[in-house]
Short mmCIF file of C-alpha atoms (C1' of nucleotides) in Angstrom, two decimals:
data_model
loop_
_atom_site.label_atom_id
_atom_site.label_comp_id
_atom_site.label_asym_id
_atom_site.label_seq_id
_atom_site.Cartn_x
_atom_site.Cartn_y
_atom_site.Cartn_z
CA MET A 1 -36.74 -13.85 -19.52
CA HIS A 2 -39.31 -11.82 -17.27
CA SER A 3 -39.89 -9.16 -19.97
CA ARG A 4 -43.04 -7.49 -20.34
CA GLU A 5 -44.48 -6.24 -23.53
CA PRO A 6 -42.72 -3.08 -24.53
CA GLY A 7 -45.55 -1.15 -25.46
CA ARG A 8 -46.75 -1.70 -21.97
CA ARG A 9 -43.52 -0.86 -20.13
CA ILE A 10 -43.23 2.35 -21.80
CA ASP A 11 -46.89 3.27 -20.79
CA GLU A 12 -45.84 2.66 -17.02
CA MET A 13 -42.76 5.16 -17.78
CA LEU A 14 -45.07 7.82 -19.14
CA ALA A 15 -47.69 7.44 -16.73
CA LYS A 16 -45.07 8.05 -14.09
CA LEU A 17 -43.49 11.19 -15.83
CA ARG A 18 -47.22 12.67 -16.26
CA GLU A 19 -48.07 11.79 -12.81
CA ARG A 20 -44.97 13.77 -11.33
CA GLU A 21 -45.71 16.44 -14.10
CA PHE A 22 -42.50 16.12 -15.68
CA ARG A 23 -42.83 17.05 -19.53
CA ILE A 24 -42.79 14.33 -22.28
CA THR A 25 -40.51 15.84 -25.07
CA PRO A 26 -39.42 13.79 -28.23
CA GLN A 27 -35.85 13.37 -26.65
CA ARG A 28 -37.42 11.69 -23.65
CA LEU A 29 -39.78 9.63 -25.61
CA ALA A 30 -36.91 8.47 -27.92
CA ILE A 31 -34.76 7.28 -24.61
CA LEU A 32 -37.70 5.78 -22.85
CA LYS A 33 -38.52 3.55 -26.00
CA ILE A 34 -34.81 2.29 -26.03
CA LEU A 35 -34.71 1.56 -22.22
CA ALA A 36 -38.10 -0.03 -22.11
CA ALA A 37 -37.04 -2.25 -25.20
CA SER A 38 -33.73 -3.12 -24.49
CA GLU A 39 -32.53 -6.45 -23.30
CA GLY A 40 -28.91 -5.76 -23.33
CA HIS A 41 -27.99 -3.22 -20.65
CA PRO A 42 -27.12 -0.20 -22.71
CA SER A 43 -24.52 2.35 -21.34
CA VAL A 44 -25.21 6.17 -21.54
CA ASP A 45 -23.11 5.99 -24.76
CA ASP A 46 -24.79 3.30 -26.31
CA ILE A 47 -28.20 5.11 -25.75
CA TYR A 48 -26.84 7.92 -27.08
CA ARG A 49 -25.97 6.54 -30.09
CA GLU A 50 -29.06 5.01 -30.66
CA VAL A 51 -31.21 7.93 -30.09
CA LYS A 52 -29.06 10.14 -32.52
CA ALA A 53 -30.43 8.02 -35.11
CA GLU A 54 -33.98 8.48 -34.30
CA PHE A 55 -33.40 12.05 -33.36
CA PRO A 56 -30.26 13.40 -34.49
CA THR A 57 -30.04 16.72 -32.36
CA THR A 58 -30.28 15.10 -29.06
CA SER A 59 -27.30 15.78 -26.94
CA LEU A 60 -25.43 13.52 -24.47
CA ALA A 61 -26.35 15.76 -21.40
CA THR A 62 -29.99 15.01 -22.21
CA VAL A 63 -29.61 11.39 -22.16
CA TYR A 64 -27.54 11.64 -18.76
CA LYS A 65 -30.40 13.88 -17.28
CA THR A 66 -33.12 11.59 -18.54
CA VAL A 67 -31.45 8.29 -17.38
CA SER A 68 -30.86 10.07 -14.03
CA LEU A 69 -34.44 11.24 -13.72
CA LEU A 70 -35.57 7.60 -14.50
CA LYS A 71 -33.31 6.29 -11.87
CA GLU A 72 -34.90 8.82 -9.29
CA LEU A 73 -38.15 7.80 -10.39
CA ASN A 74 -37.44 3.98 -10.16
CA GLU A 75 -38.08 3.32 -13.57
CA ALA A 76 -34.60 2.41 -14.35
CA LEU A 77 -31.80 0.34 -12.74
CA GLU A 78 -28.37 1.32 -12.59
CA LEU A 79 -25.67 -1.42 -13.17
CA SER A 80 -22.29 0.19 -11.54
CA PHE A 81 -19.47 -1.62 -13.17
CA PRO A 82 -16.20 -1.99 -11.35
CA ASP A 83 -14.52 -0.05 -14.33
CA GLY A 84 -16.51 3.00 -13.34
CA SER A 85 -18.85 2.84 -16.26
CA ASN A 86 -22.62 2.33 -15.58
CA ARG A 87 -25.25 0.51 -17.54
CA TYR A 88 -28.92 0.77 -17.28
CA ASP A 89 -32.07 -1.55 -17.20
CA GLY A 90 -35.26 -0.09 -17.93
CA ASN A 91 -37.08 -3.05 -19.01
CA ASN A 92 -36.95 -4.56 -15.19
CA PRO A 93 -36.33 -1.60 -12.58
CA ALA A 94 -36.45 -3.65 -9.59
CA PRO A 95 -33.22 -4.62 -8.24
CA HIS A 96 -32.23 -8.14 -9.23
CA PRO A 97 -28.98 -10.42 -9.71
CA HIS A 98 -26.88 -10.02 -12.80
CA ALA A 99 -24.33 -12.42 -14.01
CA ILE A 100 -21.69 -10.43 -15.99
CA CYS A 101 -19.01 -11.90 -18.50
CA VAL A 102 -15.63 -10.30 -17.39
CA LYS A 103 -14.23 -10.96 -21.03
CA CYS A 104 -17.28 -10.15 -23.42
CA LYS A 105 -19.49 -8.19 -20.86
CA ARG A 106 -22.64 -9.99 -21.64
CA ILE A 107 -25.08 -9.76 -18.68
CA MET A 108 -27.74 -12.37 -17.89
CA ASP A 109 -30.63 -11.77 -15.38
CA PRO A 110 -31.94 -15.04 -13.99
CA GLU A 111 -34.31 -15.08 -11.12
CA LEU A 112 -32.73 -16.41 -7.88
CA MET A 113 -34.43 -17.51 -4.85
CA ASN A 114 -33.94 -16.47 -1.21
CA ILE A 115 -33.05 -12.78 -1.98
CA ASP A 116 -35.59 -11.40 0.39
CA ALA A 117 -34.28 -13.85 3.36
CA LEU A 118 -30.88 -12.59 2.61
CA THR A 119 -32.07 -8.96 2.98
CA GLU A 120 -33.86 -9.70 6.06
CA GLU A 121 -30.70 -11.49 7.58
CA MET A 122 -28.78 -8.24 6.69
CA SER A 123 -31.22 -5.80 8.39
CA ARG A 124 -31.46 -8.14 11.44
CA LYS A 125 -27.87 -8.20 11.78
CA THR A 126 -26.95 -4.60 11.35
CA GLY A 127 -29.99 -2.71 12.16
CA TYR A 128 -30.07 -0.92 8.76
CA LYS A 129 -33.40 -0.15 7.23
CA ILE A 130 -32.60 -1.49 3.65
CA PHE A 131 -33.97 0.17 0.53
CA TYR A 132 -32.43 -1.79 -2.34
CA HIS A 133 -29.42 -3.92 -2.93
CA GLU A 134 -26.93 -4.61 -5.73
CA LEU A 135 -25.88 -8.46 -6.33
CA GLU A 136 -23.44 -9.03 -9.17
CA PHE A 137 -21.79 -12.04 -10.09
CA PHE A 138 -18.57 -11.90 -12.24
CA GLY A 139 -17.21 -14.60 -14.38
CA LEU A 140 -17.19 -16.20 -17.81
CA CYS A 141 -19.88 -16.68 -19.93
CA PRO A 142 -20.44 -20.13 -21.81
CA GLU A 143 -19.24 -18.93 -24.90
CA CYS A 144 -16.12 -17.39 -23.67
CA GLN A 145 -15.39 -20.51 -21.60
CA LYS A 146 -15.15 -22.28 -24.78
CA LYS A 147 -12.84 -20.10 -26.52
CA ASN A 148 -10.25 -20.41 -24.04
CA MET B 1 -16.33 -8.34 13.27
CA HIS B 2 -13.91 -10.77 11.53
CA SER B 3 -10.94 -8.44 11.73
CA ARG B 4 -7.43 -10.20 12.30
CA GLU B 5 -4.51 -8.90 14.00
CA PRO B 6 -3.06 -6.16 11.86
CA GLY B 7 0.48 -7.04 11.98
CA ARG B 8 -0.27 -10.64 10.56
CA ARG B 9 -2.46 -9.22 8.03
CA ILE B 10 0.19 -7.02 6.62
CA ASP B 11 2.64 -9.91 6.64
CA GLU B 12 0.31 -11.84 4.48
CA MET B 13 0.57 -9.10 2.06
CA LEU B 14 4.34 -8.54 2.29
CA ALA B 15 4.54 -12.35 1.58
CA LYS B 16 2.48 -12.22 -1.56
CA LEU B 17 4.52 -9.28 -2.91
CA ARG B 18 7.80 -10.85 -2.47
CA GLU B 19 6.58 -14.30 -3.58
CA ARG B 20 5.47 -12.50 -6.86
CA GLU B 21 8.75 -10.68 -6.84
CA PHE B 22 7.28 -7.24 -6.67
CA ARG B 23 9.47 -4.63 -4.85
CA ILE B 24 8.72 -3.55 -1.28
CA THR B 25 9.14 0.37 -1.38
CA PRO B 26 8.38 2.57 1.71
CA GLN B 27 5.66 4.01 -0.16
CA ARG B 28 4.11 0.58 -0.75
CA LEU B 29 4.80 -0.34 2.84
CA ALA B 30 2.91 2.99 4.08
CA ILE B 31 -0.13 2.08 1.86
CA LEU B 32 -0.38 -1.66 2.99
CA LYS B 33 -0.22 -0.41 6.74
CA ILE B 34 -3.05 1.66 6.10
CA LEU B 35 -5.23 -0.89 4.26
CA ALA B 36 -4.34 -3.96 6.70
CA ALA B 37 -5.32 -1.73 9.51
CA SER B 38 -8.38 0.00 8.16
CA GLU B 39 -11.79 -0.94 9.28
CA GLY B 40 -13.44 2.08 7.38
CA HIS B 41 -13.29 1.01 3.66
CA PRO B 42 -11.17 3.85 2.63
CA SER B 43 -11.10 5.67 -0.78
CA VAL B 44 -8.00 6.26 -2.82
CA ASP B 45 -8.09 9.93 -1.76
CA ASP B 46 -8.40 8.80 1.94
CA ILE B 47 -5.39 6.55 1.63
CA TYR B 48 -3.59 9.43 -0.19
CA ARG B 49 -4.20 11.80 2.45
CA GLU B 50 -3.34 9.56 5.52
CA VAL B 51 0.01 8.09 3.47
CA LYS B 52 1.10 11.69 2.94
CA ALA B 53 1.14 12.38 6.83
CA GLU B 54 3.78 9.55 7.14
CA PHE B 55 5.56 9.74 3.75
CA PRO B 56 5.00 13.23 2.49
CA THR B 57 6.49 12.79 -1.12
CA THR B 58 3.95 9.91 -2.15
CA SER B 59 2.08 10.71 -5.15
CA LEU B 60 -1.72 10.16 -6.07
CA ALA B 61 -0.58 7.89 -8.92
CA THR B 62 1.50 5.54 -6.89
CA VAL B 63 -1.62 4.96 -4.49
CA TYR B 64 -3.51 4.13 -7.66
CA LYS B 65 -1.24 1.96 -8.86
CA THR B 66 -0.31 0.09 -5.55
CA VAL B 67 -4.19 -0.26 -4.90
CA SER B 68 -4.71 -1.74 -8.19
CA LEU B 69 -1.74 -4.09 -7.59
CA LEU B 70 -3.29 -5.30 -4.63
CA LYS B 71 -6.39 -5.92 -5.86
CA GLU B 72 -4.85 -8.19 -8.66
CA LEU B 73 -3.16 -10.09 -6.33
CA ASN B 74 -6.51 -10.51 -4.36
CA GLU B 75 -5.06 -8.69 -1.18
CA ALA B 76 -7.49 -5.99 -1.26
CA LEU B 77 -11.20 -5.84 -2.21
CA GLU B 78 -12.64 -3.11 -4.32
CA LEU B 79 -16.18 -1.68 -3.79
CA SER B 80 -17.66 0.21 -6.63
CA PHE B 81 -20.17 2.76 -5.38
CA PRO B 82 -22.99 3.91 -7.29
CA ASP B 83 -21.60 7.36 -7.31
CA GLY B 84 -18.33 6.42 -9.09
CA SER B 85 -16.08 6.46 -6.16
CA ASN B 86 -14.30 3.26 -5.30
CA ARG B 87 -13.35 2.17 -1.77
CA TYR B 88 -10.98 -0.58 -0.52
CA ASP B 89 -11.27 -3.37 2.11
CA GLY B 90 -7.50 -4.64 2.76
CA ASN B 91 -8.49 -6.08 5.90
CA ASN B 92 -10.80 -8.81 4.43
CA PRO B 93 -9.92 -9.20 0.84
CA ALA B 94 -12.39 -12.09 -0.08
CA PRO B 95 -15.94 -11.11 -1.37
CA HIS B 96 -18.34 -10.43 1.47
CA PRO B 97 -21.71 -8.56 1.49
CA HIS B 98 -21.86 -4.99 2.65
CA ALA B 99 -24.69 -2.87 4.39
CA ILE B 100 -24.08 0.88 3.19
CA CYS B 101 -25.72 3.82 4.61
CA VAL B 102 -27.06 6.10 1.86
CA LYS B 103 -26.69 9.24 4.05
CA CYS B 104 -23.57 8.96 6.29
CA LYS B 105 -21.79 6.39 4.13
CA ARG B 106 -21.08 4.25 7.06
CA ILE B 107 -20.40 0.47 6.18
CA MET B 108 -21.01 -2.60 7.85
CA ASP B 109 -19.73 -6.17 7.05
CA PRO B 110 -21.57 -8.70 8.67
CA GLU B 111 -21.44 -12.29 7.85
CA LEU B 112 -24.49 -13.70 5.96
CA MET B 113 -25.21 -17.39 5.42
CA ASN B 114 -26.19 -19.08 2.09
CA ILE B 115 -23.94 -16.90 -0.29
CA ASP B 116 -22.25 -19.84 -1.59
CA ALA B 117 -25.58 -21.57 -2.40
CA LEU B 118 -26.69 -18.29 -4.24
CA THR B 119 -23.45 -18.48 -6.22
CA GLU B 120 -24.05 -22.13 -7.06
CA GLU B 121 -27.81 -21.32 -8.04
CA MET B 122 -26.41 -18.45 -10.27
CA SER B 123 -23.83 -20.79 -12.01
CA ARG B 124 -26.25 -23.48 -12.80
CA LYS B 125 -29.09 -21.28 -14.25
CA THR B 126 -26.75 -19.16 -16.42
CA GLY B 127 -23.90 -21.64 -17.25
CA TYR B 128 -21.53 -18.83 -16.26
CA LYS B 129 -18.32 -19.86 -14.42
CA ILE B 130 -18.09 -17.61 -11.41
CA PHE B 131 -15.02 -16.21 -10.09
CA TYR B 132 -16.29 -13.37 -7.61
CA HIS B 133 -19.54 -11.30 -6.64
CA GLU B 134 -20.26 -8.01 -5.22
CA LEU B 135 -23.45 -7.73 -2.87
CA GLU B 136 -24.08 -4.56 -1.24
CA PHE B 137 -27.37 -3.42 0.65
CA PHE B 138 -28.32 0.19 0.52
CA GLY B 139 -30.36 1.81 3.22
CA LEU B 140 -30.35 3.90 6.72
CA CYS B 141 -27.91 2.91 9.51
CA PRO B 142 -29.41 2.90 12.92
CA GLU B 143 -28.13 6.43 14.02
CA CYS B 144 -29.50 7.93 10.68
CA GLN B 145 -32.71 6.33 11.26
CA LYS B 146 -33.05 8.24 14.60
CA LYS B 147 -31.85 11.38 13.44
CA ASN B 148 -35.03 11.64 10.90
"C1'" DC C 1 -47.17 32.61 -21.60
"C1'" DT C 2 -44.54 30.64 -18.31
"C1'" DT C 3 -41.74 27.08 -16.87
"C1'" DC C 4 -39.30 23.57 -17.58
"C1'" DA C 5 -36.09 20.94 -20.89
"C1'" DT C 6 -32.48 21.17 -24.31
"C1'" DG C 7 -28.01 21.85 -26.42
"C1'" DC C 8 -23.70 23.41 -26.11
"C1'" DA C 9 -19.33 24.17 -24.32
"C1'" DA C 10 -16.69 24.36 -20.09
"C1'" DA C 11 -15.89 22.54 -15.68
"C1'" DA C 12 -15.49 18.80 -12.50
"C1'" DC C 13 -13.94 14.42 -11.22
"C1'" DA C 14 -11.61 9.98 -11.12
"C1'" DT C 15 -8.50 7.33 -12.84
"C1'" DT C 16 -4.56 6.30 -16.34
"C1'" DT C 17 -0.58 6.89 -18.90
"C1'" DG C 18 4.21 8.65 -20.62
"C1'" DC C 19 8.39 9.35 -19.25
"C1'" DA C 20 12.82 11.14 -16.91
"C1'" DG C 21 15.18 10.01 -12.85
"C1'" DC C 22 15.71 7.15 -8.56
"C1'" DT C 23 16.36 2.92 -5.88
"C1'" DG C 24 15.73 -1.68 -4.02
"C1'" DG C 25 17.39 -5.85 -4.07
"C1'" DC D 1 24.09 -2.42 -11.55
"C1'" DC D 2 19.71 -2.18 -13.82
"C1'" DA D 3 14.69 -3.71 -13.77
"C1'" DG D 4 10.85 -1.78 -11.83
"C1'" DC D 5 9.09 2.05 -8.98
"C1'" DT D 6 8.06 6.80 -8.35
"C1'" DG D 7 6.25 11.61 -9.00
"C1'" DC D 8 5.04 14.93 -11.94
"C1'" DA D 9 1.86 16.55 -15.43
"C1'" DA D 10 -0.63 15.64 -19.10
"C1'" DA D 11 -4.05 12.90 -21.28
"C1'" DT D 12 -8.60 10.31 -20.80
"C1'" DG D 13 -12.92 9.01 -19.92
"C1'" DT D 14 -17.32 9.73 -17.55
"C1'" DT D 15 -20.49 12.62 -15.66
"C1'" DT D 16 -22.16 17.54 -14.06
"C1'" DT D 17 -23.21 22.22 -14.57
"C1'" DG D 18 -24.10 27.25 -16.35
"C1'" DC D 19 -26.55 29.60 -19.37
"C1'" DA D 20 -29.00 31.16 -23.53
"C1'" DT D 21 -32.43 29.44 -26.44
"C1'" DG D 22 -36.40 26.60 -27.41
"C1'" DA D 23 -40.86 24.16 -26.77
"C1'" DA D 24 -44.24 21.62 -23.82
"C1'" DG D 25 -48.42 22.37 -21.44
#
DNA sequence: CTTCATGCAAAACATTTGCAGCTGG
DNA sequence: CCAGCTGCAAATGTTTTGCATGAAG
């Protein structure tokens, strides 16, 4: 939908790491590649399994550490699922709405209008200074609707 | 803000339990009272500590079981926090937006306009059949803004 | 070289589960 | 009575942490 070219996205991430003087290790590079390219909102464990294919000695702890580093640098977006598991979007790290299928877990990321207006309304009504938001819609995707 | 009278709210919950033929035990009643009355979006552990004051033999597992039962009956709303902890709103169990202070965790629940329109737009753009949503804004509450 | 990152295993949490015994309706 | 609920403790799943070793800059 609004995915940029993978190569460009990974360069942004690398630039941010260098700028903040974090080291570029082979493990980090492998994780960045997956996050930059993935359209599928992988979980930490998904990433772990994929990284191990390319770089077998990588540990789960390293994946966790890298993913939270990217989260802090605003280069990855964390989706916290109701079941406790988290998923990550490294392709489009700005907050954006998701539609999540409660059955097959498929996620779509369409652009919606008026989110800024909503944020402004929230800020005005509460006095909060708002930094980011999470907006998730839960339901059945078209395929799972048919199967019922 | 939009809190109903606590007695009435608890009666709604009890009616739903009876209707579905779930038993009304003292432990459940104590938990319902807390959820129906609380304005503060308590965590399971908050509820557990409060229940034990009134009914000391209650176990954590029972609180978990009761809270998930109420969630399934649509009599309690679950807020999944990014840090993994969950909080519950038994006072207003329909999905509604929250403003959450990242520093002191204070939560406000103002009414926002246009959420239905947004849901409709999401449904139209994705083909998903949408059941519920989560909308959380994260930022600094007025008090914590002053303290900085 | 020096500092930071990695990998491993253990720890820390939050939540779930199995099951014997209790109890609400 | 007896199906369903409770309490306990053990199991599970996810994320974090401490620390010795290794490698990036």
